[in-house]
PDB file of C-alpha atoms in Angstrom:
ATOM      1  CA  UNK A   1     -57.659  -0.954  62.590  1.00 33.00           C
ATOM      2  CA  UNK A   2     -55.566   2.076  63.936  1.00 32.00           C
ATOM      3  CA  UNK A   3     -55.065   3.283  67.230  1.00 36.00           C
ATOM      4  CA  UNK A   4     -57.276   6.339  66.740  1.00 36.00           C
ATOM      5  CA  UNK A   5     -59.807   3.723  65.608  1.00 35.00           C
ATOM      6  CA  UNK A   6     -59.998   1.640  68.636  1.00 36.00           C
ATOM      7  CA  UNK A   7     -59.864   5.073  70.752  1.00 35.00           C
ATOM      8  CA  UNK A   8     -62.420   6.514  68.949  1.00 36.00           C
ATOM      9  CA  UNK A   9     -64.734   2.975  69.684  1.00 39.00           C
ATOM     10  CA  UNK A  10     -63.612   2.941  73.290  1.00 42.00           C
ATOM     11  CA  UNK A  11     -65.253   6.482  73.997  1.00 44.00           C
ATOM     12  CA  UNK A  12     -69.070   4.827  72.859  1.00 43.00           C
ATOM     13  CA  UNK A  13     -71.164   2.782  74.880  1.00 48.00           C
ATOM     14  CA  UNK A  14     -71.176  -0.675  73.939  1.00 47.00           C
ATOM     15  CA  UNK A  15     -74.925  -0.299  72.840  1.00 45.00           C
ATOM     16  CA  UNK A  16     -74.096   2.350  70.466  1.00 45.00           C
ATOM     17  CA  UNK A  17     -70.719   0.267  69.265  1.00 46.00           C
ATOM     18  CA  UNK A  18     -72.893  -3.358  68.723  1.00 44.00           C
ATOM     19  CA  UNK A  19     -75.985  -1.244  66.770  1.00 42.00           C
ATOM     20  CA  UNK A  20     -73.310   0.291  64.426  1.00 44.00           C
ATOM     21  CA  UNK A  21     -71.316  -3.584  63.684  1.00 51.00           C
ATOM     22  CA  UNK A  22     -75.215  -4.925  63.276  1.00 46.00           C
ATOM     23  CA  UNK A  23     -76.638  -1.827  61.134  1.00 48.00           C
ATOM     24  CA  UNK A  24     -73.487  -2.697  58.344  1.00 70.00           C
ATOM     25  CA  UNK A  25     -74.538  -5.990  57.498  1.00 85.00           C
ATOM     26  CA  UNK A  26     -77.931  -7.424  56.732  1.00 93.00           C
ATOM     27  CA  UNK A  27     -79.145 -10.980  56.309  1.00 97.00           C
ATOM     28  CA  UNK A  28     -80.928 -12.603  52.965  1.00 98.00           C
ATOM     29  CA  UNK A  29     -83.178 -15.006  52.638  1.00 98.00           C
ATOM     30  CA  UNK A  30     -82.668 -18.566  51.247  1.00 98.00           C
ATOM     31  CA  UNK A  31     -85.102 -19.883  48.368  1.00 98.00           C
ATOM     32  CA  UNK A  32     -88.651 -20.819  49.697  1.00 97.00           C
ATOM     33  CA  UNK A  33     -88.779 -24.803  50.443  1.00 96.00           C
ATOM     34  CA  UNK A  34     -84.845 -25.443  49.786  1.00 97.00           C
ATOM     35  CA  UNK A  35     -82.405 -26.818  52.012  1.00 97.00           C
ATOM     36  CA  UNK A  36     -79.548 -25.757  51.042  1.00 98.00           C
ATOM     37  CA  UNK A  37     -75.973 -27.366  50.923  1.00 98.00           C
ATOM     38  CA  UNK A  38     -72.593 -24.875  52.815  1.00 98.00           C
ATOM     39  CA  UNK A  39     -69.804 -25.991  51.098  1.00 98.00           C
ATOM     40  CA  UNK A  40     -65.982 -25.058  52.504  1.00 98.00           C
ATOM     41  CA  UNK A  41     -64.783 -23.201  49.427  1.00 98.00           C
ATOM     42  CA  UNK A  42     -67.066 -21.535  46.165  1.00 98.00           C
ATOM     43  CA  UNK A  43     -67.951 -24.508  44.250  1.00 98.00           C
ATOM     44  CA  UNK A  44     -69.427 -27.899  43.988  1.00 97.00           C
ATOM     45  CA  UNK A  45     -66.392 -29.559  44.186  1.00 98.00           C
ATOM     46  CA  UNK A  46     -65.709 -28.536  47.454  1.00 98.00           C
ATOM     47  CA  UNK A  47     -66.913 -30.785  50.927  1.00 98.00           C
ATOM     48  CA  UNK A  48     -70.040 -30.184  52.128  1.00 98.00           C
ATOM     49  CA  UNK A  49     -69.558 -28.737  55.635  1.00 98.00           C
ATOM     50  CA  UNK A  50     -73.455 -28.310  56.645  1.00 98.00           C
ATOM     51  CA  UNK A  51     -76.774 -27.514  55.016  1.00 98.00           C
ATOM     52  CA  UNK A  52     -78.853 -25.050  55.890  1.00 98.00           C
ATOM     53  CA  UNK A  53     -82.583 -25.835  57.101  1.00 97.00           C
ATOM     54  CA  UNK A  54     -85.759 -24.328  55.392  1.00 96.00           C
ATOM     55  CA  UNK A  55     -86.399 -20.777  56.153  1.00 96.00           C
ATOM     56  CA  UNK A  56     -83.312 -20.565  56.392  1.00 97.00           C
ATOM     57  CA  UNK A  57     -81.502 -16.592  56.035  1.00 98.00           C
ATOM     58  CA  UNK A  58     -77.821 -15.956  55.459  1.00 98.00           C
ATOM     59  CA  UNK A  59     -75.638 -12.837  56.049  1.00 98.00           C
ATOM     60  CA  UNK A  60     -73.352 -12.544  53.131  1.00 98.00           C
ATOM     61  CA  UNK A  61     -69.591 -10.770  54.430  1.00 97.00           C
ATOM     62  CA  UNK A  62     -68.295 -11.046  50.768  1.00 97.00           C
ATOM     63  CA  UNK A  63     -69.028 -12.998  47.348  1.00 98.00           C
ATOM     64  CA  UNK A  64     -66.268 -14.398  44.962  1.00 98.00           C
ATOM     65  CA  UNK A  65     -66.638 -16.069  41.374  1.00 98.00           C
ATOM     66  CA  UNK A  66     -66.557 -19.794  41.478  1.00 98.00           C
ATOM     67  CA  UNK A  67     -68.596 -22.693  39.816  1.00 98.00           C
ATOM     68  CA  UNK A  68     -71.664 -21.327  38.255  1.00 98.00           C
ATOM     69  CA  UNK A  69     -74.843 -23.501  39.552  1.00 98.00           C
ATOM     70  CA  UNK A  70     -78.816 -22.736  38.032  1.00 98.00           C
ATOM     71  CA  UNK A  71     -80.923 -22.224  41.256  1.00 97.00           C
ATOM     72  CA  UNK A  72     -84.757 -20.196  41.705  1.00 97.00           C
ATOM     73  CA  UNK A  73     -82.702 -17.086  41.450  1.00 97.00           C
ATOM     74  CA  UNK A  74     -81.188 -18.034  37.811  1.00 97.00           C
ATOM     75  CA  UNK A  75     -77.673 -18.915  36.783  1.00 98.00           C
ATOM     76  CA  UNK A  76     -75.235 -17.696  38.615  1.00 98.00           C
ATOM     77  CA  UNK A  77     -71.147 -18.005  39.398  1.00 98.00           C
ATOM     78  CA  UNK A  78     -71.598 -16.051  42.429  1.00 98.00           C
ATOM     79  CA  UNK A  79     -70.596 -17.614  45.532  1.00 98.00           C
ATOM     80  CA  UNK A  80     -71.862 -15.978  49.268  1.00 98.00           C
ATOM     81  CA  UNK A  81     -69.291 -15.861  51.840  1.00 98.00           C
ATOM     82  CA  UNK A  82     -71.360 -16.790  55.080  1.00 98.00           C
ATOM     83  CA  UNK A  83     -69.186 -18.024  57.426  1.00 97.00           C
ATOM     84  CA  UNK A  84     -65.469 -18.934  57.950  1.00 96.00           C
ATOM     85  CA  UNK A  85     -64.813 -21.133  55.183  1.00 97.00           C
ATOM     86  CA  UNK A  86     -68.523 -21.549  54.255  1.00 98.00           C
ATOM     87  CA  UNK A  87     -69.686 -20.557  50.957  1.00 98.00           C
ATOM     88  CA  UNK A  88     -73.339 -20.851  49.069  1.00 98.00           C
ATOM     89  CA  UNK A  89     -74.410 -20.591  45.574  1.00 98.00           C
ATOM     90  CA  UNK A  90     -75.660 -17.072  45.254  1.00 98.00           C
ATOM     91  CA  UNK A  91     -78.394 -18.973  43.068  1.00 98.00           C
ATOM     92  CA  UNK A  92     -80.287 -20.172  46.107  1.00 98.00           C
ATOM     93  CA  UNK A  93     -79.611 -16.520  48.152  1.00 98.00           C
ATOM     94  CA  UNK A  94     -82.248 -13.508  47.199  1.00 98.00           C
ATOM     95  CA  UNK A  95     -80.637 -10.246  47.321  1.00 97.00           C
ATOM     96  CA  UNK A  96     -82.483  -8.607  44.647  1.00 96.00           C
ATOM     97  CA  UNK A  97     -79.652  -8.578  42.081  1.00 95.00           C
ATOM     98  CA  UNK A  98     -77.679 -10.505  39.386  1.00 93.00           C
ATOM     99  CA  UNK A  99     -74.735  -9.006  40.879  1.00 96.00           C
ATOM    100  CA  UNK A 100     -72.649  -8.481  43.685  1.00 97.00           C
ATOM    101  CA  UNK A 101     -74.186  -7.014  46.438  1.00 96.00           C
ATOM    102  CA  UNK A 102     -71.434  -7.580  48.848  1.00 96.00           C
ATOM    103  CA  UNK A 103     -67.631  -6.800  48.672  1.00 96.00           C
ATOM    104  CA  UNK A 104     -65.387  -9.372  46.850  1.00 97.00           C
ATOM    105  CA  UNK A 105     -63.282 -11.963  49.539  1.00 96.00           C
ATOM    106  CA  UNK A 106     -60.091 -11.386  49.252  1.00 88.00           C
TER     107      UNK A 106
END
């Protein structure tokens, strides 16, 4: 972020600032009646760091390729970004496409 940036934010009021972080990302909800395993990196093979109850929604910050799992949203190699170092099969995740709907993690 440049200086100008951080200026620029400074001049707002912090209710205008938090609506504007909030408004850029949206959360998506996870498959009706699964609970549904975080792992630490985009693939089965990686530890299982939590799992998600039922009901449960996600907010995706980017999506990468990794192993490709069949879930209620079909067959898939897209993995969601939710967290630091936790990752879901974009199987299980309904955004509405068999795509990318998020930037890839770099």
């Amino acid at each position: 972020m440049s200086v100008d940036h951080v200026e620029e934010l400074e001049g707002r009021g912090e209710g205008e600032a938090v609506t504007m972080a909030a408004s850029a990302l949206r959360t998506y909800a996870v498959a009706p009646g699964v609970r549904l395993n975080v792992r630490s990196g985009p693939g089965t093979g990686y530890a299982l760091v939590r799992v998600l109850p039922e009901g449960a929604r996600v907010t995706i910050f980017c999506q990468r390729p990794g192993t490709t799992v069949a879930g209620p949203y079909g067959t898939t190699n897209i993995w969601d970004n939710i967290d630091d170092g936790e990752y879901v099969s974009d199987a299980y995740v309904n955004t509405g496409s068999d795509g990318y709907v998020r930037p890839r993690c770099s």
